PDB file of C-alpha atoms and ligand atoms in Angstrom:
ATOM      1  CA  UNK A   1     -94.870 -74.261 -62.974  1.00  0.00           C
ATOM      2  CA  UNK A   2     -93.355 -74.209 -59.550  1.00  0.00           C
ATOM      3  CA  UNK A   3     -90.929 -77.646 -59.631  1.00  0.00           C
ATOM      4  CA  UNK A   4     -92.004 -80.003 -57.447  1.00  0.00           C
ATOM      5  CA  UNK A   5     -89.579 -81.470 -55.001  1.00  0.00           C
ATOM      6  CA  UNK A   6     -89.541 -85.188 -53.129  1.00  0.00           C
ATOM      7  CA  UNK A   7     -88.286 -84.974 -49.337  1.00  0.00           C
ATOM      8  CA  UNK A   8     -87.904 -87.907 -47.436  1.00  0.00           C
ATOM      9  CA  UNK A   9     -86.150 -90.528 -45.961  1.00  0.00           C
ATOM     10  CA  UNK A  10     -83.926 -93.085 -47.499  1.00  0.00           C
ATOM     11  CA  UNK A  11     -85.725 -95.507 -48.615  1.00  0.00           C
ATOM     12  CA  UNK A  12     -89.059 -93.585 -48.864  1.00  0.00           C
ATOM     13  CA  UNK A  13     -89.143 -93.748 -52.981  1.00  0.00           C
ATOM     14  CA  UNK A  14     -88.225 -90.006 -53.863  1.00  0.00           C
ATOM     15  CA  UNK A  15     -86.290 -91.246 -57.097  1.00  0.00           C
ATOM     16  CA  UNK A  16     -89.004 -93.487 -58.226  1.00  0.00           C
ATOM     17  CA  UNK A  17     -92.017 -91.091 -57.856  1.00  0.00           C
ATOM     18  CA  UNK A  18     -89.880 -88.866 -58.814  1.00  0.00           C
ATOM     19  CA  UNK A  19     -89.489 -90.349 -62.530  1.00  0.00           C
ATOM     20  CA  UNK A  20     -93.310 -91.581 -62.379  1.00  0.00           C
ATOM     21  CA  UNK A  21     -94.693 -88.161 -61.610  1.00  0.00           C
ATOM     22  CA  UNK A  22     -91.913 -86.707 -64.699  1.00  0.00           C
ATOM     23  CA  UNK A  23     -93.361 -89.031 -67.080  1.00  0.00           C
ATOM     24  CA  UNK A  24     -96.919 -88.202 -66.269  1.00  0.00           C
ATOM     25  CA  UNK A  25     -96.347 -84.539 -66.273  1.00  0.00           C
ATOM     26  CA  UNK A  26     -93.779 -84.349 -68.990  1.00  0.00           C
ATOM     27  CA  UNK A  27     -91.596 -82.613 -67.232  1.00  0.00           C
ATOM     28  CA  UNK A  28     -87.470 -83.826 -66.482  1.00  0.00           C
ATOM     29  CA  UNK A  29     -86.582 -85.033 -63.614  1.00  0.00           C
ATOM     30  CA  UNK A  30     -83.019 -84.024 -61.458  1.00  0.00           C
ATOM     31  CA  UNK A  31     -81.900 -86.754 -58.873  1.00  0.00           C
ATOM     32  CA  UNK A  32     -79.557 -84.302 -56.821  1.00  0.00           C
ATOM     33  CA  UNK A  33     -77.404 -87.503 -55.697  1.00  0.00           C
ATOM     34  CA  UNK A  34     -77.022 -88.314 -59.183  1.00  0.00           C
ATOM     35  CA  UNK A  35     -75.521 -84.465 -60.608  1.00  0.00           C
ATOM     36  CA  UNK A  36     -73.262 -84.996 -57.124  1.00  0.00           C
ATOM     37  CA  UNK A  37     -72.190 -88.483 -58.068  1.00  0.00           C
ATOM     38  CA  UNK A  38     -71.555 -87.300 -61.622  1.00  0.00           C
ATOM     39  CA  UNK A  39     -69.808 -84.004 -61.115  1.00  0.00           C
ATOM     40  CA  UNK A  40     -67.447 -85.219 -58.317  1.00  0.00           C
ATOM     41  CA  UNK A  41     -67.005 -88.432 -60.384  1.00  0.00           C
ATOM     42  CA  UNK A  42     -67.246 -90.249 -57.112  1.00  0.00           C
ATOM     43  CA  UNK A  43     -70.281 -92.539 -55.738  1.00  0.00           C
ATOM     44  CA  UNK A  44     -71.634 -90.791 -52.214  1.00  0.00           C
ATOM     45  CA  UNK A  45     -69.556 -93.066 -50.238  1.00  0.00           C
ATOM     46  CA  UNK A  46     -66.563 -92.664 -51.371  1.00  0.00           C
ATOM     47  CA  UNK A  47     -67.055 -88.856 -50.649  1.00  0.00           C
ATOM     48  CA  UNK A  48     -68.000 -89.607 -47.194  1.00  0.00           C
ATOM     49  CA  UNK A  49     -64.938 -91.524 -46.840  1.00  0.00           C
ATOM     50  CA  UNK A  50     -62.512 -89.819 -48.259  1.00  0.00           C
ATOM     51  CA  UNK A  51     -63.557 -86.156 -47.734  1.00  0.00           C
ATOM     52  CA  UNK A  52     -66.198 -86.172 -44.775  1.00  0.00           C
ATOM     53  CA  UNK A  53     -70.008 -85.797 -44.564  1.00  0.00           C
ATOM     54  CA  UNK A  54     -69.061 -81.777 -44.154  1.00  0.00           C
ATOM     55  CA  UNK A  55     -68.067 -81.944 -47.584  1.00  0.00           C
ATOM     56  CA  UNK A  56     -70.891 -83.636 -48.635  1.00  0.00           C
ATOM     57  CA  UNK A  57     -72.935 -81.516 -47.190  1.00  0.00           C
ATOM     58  CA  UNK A  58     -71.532 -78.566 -48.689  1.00  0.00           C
ATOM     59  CA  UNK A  59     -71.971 -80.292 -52.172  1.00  0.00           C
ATOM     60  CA  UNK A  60     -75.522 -81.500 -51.543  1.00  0.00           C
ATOM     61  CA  UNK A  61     -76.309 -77.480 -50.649  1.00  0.00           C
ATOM     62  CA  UNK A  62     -74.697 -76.406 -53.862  1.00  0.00           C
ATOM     63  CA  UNK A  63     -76.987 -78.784 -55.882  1.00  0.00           C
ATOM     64  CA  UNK A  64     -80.555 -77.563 -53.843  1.00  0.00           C
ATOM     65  CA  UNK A  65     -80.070 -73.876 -54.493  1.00  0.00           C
ATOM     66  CA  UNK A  66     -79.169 -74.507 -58.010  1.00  0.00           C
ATOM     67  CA  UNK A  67     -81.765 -76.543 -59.201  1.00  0.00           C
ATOM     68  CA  UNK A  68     -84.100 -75.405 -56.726  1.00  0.00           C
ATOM     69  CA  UNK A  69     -84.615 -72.280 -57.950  1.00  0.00           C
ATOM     70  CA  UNK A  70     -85.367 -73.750 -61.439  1.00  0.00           C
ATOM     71  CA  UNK A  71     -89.267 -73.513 -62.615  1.00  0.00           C
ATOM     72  CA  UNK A  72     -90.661 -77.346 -64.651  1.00  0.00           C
ATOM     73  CA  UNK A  73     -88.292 -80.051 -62.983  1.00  0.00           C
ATOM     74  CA  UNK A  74     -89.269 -83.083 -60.666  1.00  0.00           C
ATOM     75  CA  UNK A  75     -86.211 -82.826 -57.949  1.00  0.00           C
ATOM     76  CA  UNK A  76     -85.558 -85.509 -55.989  1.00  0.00           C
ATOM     77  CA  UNK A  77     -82.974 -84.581 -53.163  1.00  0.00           C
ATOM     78  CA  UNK A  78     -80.709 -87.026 -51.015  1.00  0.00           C
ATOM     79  CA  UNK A  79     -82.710 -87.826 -47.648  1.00  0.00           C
ATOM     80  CA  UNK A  80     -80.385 -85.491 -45.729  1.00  0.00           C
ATOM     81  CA  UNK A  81     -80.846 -82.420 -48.054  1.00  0.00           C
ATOM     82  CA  UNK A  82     -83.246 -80.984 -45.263  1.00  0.00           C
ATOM     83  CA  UNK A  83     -80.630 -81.094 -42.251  1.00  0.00           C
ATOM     84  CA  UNK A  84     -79.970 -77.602 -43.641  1.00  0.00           C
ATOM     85  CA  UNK A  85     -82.013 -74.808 -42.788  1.00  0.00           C
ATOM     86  CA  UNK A  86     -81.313 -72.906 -45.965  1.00  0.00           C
ATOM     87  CA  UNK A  87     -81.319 -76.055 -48.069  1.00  0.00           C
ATOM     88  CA  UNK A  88     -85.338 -76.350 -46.778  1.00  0.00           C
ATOM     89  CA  UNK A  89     -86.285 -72.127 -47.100  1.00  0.00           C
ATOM     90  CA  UNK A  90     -84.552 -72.268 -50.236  1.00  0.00           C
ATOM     91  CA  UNK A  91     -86.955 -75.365 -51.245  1.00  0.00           C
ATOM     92  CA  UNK A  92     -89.764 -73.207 -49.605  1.00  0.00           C
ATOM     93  CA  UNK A  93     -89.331 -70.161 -51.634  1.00  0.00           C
ATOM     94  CA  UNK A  94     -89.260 -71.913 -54.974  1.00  0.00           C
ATOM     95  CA  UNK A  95     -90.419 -75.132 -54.909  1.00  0.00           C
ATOM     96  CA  UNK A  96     -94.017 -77.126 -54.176  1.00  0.00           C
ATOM     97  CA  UNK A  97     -92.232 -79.536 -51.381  1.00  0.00           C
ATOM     98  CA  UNK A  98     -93.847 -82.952 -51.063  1.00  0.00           C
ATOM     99  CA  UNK A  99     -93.038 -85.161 -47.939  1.00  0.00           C
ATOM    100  CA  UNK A 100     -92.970 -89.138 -48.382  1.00  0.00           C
ATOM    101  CA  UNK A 101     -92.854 -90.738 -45.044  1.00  0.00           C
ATOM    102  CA  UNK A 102     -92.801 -94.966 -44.645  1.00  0.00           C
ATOM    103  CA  UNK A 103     -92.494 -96.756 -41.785  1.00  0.00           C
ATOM    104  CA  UNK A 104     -89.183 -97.975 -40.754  1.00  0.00           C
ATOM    105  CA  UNK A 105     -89.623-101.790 -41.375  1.00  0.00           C
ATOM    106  CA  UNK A 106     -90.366-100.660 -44.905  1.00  0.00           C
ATOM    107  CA  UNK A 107     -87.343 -98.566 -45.240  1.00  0.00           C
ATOM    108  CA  UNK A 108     -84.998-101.562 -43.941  1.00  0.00           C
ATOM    109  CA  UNK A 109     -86.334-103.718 -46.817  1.00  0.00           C
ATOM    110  CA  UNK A 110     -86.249-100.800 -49.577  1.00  0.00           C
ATOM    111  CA  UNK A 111     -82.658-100.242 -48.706  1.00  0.00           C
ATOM    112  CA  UNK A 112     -81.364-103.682 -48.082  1.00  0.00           C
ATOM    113  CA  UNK A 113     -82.839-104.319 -51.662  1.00  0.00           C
ATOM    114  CA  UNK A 114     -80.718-101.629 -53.519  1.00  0.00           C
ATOM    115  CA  UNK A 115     -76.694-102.194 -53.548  1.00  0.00           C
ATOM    116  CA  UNK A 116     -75.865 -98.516 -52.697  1.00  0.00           C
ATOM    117  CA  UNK A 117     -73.912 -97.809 -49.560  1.00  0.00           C
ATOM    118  CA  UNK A 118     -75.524 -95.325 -47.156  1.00  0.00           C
ATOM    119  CA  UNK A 119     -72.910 -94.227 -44.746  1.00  0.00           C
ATOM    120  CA  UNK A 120     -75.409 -92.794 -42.721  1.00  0.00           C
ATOM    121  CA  UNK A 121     -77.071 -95.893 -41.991  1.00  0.00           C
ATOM    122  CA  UNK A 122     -73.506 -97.775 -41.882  1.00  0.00           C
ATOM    123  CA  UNK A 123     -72.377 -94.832 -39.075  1.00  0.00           C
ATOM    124  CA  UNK A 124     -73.791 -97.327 -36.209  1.00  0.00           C
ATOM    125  CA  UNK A 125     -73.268 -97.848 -32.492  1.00  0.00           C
ATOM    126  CA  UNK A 126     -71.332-101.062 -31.079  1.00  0.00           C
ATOM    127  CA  UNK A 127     -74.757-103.293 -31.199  1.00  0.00           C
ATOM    128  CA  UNK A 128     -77.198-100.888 -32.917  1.00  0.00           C
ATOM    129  CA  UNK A 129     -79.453-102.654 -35.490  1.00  0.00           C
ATOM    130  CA  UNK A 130     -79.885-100.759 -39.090  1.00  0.00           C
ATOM    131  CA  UNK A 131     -83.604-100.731 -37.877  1.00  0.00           C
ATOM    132  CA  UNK A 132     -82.565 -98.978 -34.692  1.00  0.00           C
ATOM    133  CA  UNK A 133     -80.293 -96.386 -36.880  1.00  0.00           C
ATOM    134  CA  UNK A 134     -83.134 -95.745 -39.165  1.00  0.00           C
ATOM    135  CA  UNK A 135     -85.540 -95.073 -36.023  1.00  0.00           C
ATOM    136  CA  UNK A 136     -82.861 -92.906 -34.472  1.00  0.00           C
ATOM    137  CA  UNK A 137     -82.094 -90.650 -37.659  1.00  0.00           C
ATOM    138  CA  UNK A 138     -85.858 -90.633 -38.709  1.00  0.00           C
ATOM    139  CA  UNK A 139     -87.055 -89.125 -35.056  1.00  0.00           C
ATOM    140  CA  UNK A 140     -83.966 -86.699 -35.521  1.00  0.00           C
ATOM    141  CA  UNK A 141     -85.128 -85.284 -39.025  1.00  0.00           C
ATOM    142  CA  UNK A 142     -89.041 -85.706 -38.423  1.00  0.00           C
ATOM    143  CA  UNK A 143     -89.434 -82.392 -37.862  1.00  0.00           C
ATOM    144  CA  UNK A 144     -87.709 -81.291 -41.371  1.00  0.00           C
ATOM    145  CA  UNK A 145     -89.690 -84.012 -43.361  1.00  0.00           C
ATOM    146  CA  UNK A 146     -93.152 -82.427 -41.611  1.00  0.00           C
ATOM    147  CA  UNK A 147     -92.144 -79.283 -43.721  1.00  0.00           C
ATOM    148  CA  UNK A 148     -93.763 -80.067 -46.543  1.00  0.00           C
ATOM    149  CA  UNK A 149     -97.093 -78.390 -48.612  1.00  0.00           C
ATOM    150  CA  UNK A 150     -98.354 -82.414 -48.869  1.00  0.00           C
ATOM    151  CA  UNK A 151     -97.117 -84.886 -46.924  1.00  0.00           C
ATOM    152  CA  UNK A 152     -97.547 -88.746 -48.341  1.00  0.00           C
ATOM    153  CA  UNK A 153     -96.856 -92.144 -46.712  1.00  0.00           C
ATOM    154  CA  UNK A 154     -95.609 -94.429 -49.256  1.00  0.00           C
ATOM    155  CA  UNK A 155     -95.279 -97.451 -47.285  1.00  0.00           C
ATOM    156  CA  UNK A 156     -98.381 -99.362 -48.690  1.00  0.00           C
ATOM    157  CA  UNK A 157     -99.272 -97.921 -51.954  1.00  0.00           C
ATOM    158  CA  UNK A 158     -97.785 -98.868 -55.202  1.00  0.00           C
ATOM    159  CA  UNK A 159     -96.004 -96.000 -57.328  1.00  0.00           C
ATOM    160  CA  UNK A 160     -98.800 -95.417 -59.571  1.00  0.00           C
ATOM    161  CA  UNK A 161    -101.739 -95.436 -57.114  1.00  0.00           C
ATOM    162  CA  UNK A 162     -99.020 -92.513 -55.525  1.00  0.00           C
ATOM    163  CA  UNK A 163     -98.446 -90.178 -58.345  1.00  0.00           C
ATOM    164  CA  UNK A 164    -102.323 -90.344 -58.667  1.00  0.00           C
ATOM    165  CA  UNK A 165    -102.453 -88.880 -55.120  1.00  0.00           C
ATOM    166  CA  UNK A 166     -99.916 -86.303 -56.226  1.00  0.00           C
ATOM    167  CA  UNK A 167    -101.595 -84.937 -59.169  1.00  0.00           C
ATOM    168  CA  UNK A 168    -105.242 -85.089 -57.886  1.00  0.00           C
ATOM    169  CA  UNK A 169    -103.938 -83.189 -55.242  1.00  0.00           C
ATOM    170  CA  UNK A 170    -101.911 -80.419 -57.375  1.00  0.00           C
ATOM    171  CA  UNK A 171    -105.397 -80.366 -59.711  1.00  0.00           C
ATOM    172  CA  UNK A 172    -106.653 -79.181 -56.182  1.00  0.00           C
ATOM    173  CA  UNK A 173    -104.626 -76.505 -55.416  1.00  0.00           C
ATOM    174  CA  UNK A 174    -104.064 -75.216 -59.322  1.00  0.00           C
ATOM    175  CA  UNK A 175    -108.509 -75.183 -59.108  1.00  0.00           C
ATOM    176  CA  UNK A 176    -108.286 -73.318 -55.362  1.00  0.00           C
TER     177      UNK A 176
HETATM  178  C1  S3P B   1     -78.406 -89.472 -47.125  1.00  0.00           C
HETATM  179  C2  S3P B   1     -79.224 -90.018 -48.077  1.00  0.00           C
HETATM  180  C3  S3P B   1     -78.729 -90.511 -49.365  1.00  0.00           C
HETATM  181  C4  S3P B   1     -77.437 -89.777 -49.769  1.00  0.00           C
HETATM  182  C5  S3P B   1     -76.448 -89.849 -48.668  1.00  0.00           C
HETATM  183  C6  S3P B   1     -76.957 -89.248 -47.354  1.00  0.00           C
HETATM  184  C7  S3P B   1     -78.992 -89.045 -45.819  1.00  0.00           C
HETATM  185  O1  S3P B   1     -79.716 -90.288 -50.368  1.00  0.00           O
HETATM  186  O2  S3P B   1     -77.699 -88.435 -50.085  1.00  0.00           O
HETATM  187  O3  S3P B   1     -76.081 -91.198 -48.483  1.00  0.00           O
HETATM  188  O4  S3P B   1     -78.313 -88.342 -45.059  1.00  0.00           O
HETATM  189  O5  S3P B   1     -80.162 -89.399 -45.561  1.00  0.00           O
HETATM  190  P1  S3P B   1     -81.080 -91.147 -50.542  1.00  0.00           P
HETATM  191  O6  S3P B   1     -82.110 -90.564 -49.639  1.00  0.00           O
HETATM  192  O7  S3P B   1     -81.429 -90.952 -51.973  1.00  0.00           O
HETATM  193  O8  S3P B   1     -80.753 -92.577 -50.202  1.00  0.00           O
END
């Protein structure tokens, strides 16, 4: 089949659908952060820091078109993999792309829970809340998460009740 890839936000539970919906459909799953993390040997921030988020950039569209064109995998890109416009025709051409969406105070609490360092939420204005950089860099890259064949707010819903969605929905389409 067609892999199935996660876009979204920070925050917005790609990586943990992501291994829900691989278990359920037995297929693997590829956390693009993770294959950048482990083939630079360096967590995300440090490339930031050190190199720039060109470079990260670059490596993040390395990762999409290689494991993007792959057939059976659950992908779950980095929340910026869509800034690109060939990172998301790439994604078009070979992938089923599902959007998760959550509201803002959700993705606060999701990422002040987890220990990673974003840099794009740590890149703030003199005074600017993290709430006010999430709403700022969400309106920016709405229009790249509403490029999606299903588009799912996770904000409410536990993980399960949301890979239910998911497959009733691709039971849909394989039946159309
Ligand atoms: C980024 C999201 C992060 C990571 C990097 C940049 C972004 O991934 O790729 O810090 O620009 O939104 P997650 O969405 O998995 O947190």
């Amino acid at each position: 089949m067609r892999s199935l890839i996660l876009i979204g936000f920070m925050g917005t539970g790609k990586s943990t659908l992501g291994r829900v919906l691989a278990e359920r459909l037995h297929l693997e799953q590829v956390d693009l952060d993770e294959v950048v993390v482990q083939e630079q040997n360096m967590p995300i921030s440090d490339i930031f820091a050190r190199y720039g988020e060109e470079r990260f950039r670059e490596l993040e569209h390395d990762v999409v078109r290689r494991y993007a064109a792959q057939p059976n995998l659950i992908i779950s890109p980095g929340g910026g993999a869509v800034l690109r416009e060939e990172n998301r025709k790439v994604m078009r051409e070979y992938c089923t792309v599902i959007s998760l969406l959550a509201r803002p105070e959700v993705i606060l609490e999701r990422v002040n829970r987890d220990e990673t360092v974003r840099p794009v939420l740590e890149n703030r204005k003199p005074g600017q809340s993290k709430l006010e950089r999430i709403e700022e860099v969400l309106a920016q890259r709405m229009p790249c998460y509403q490029e999606a064949d299903f588009i799912l707010d996770t904000s409410d819903a536990p993980v399960e009740l949301l890979a239910e969605q998911v497959l009733a929905w691709l039971n849909q389409q394989a039946g159309e």
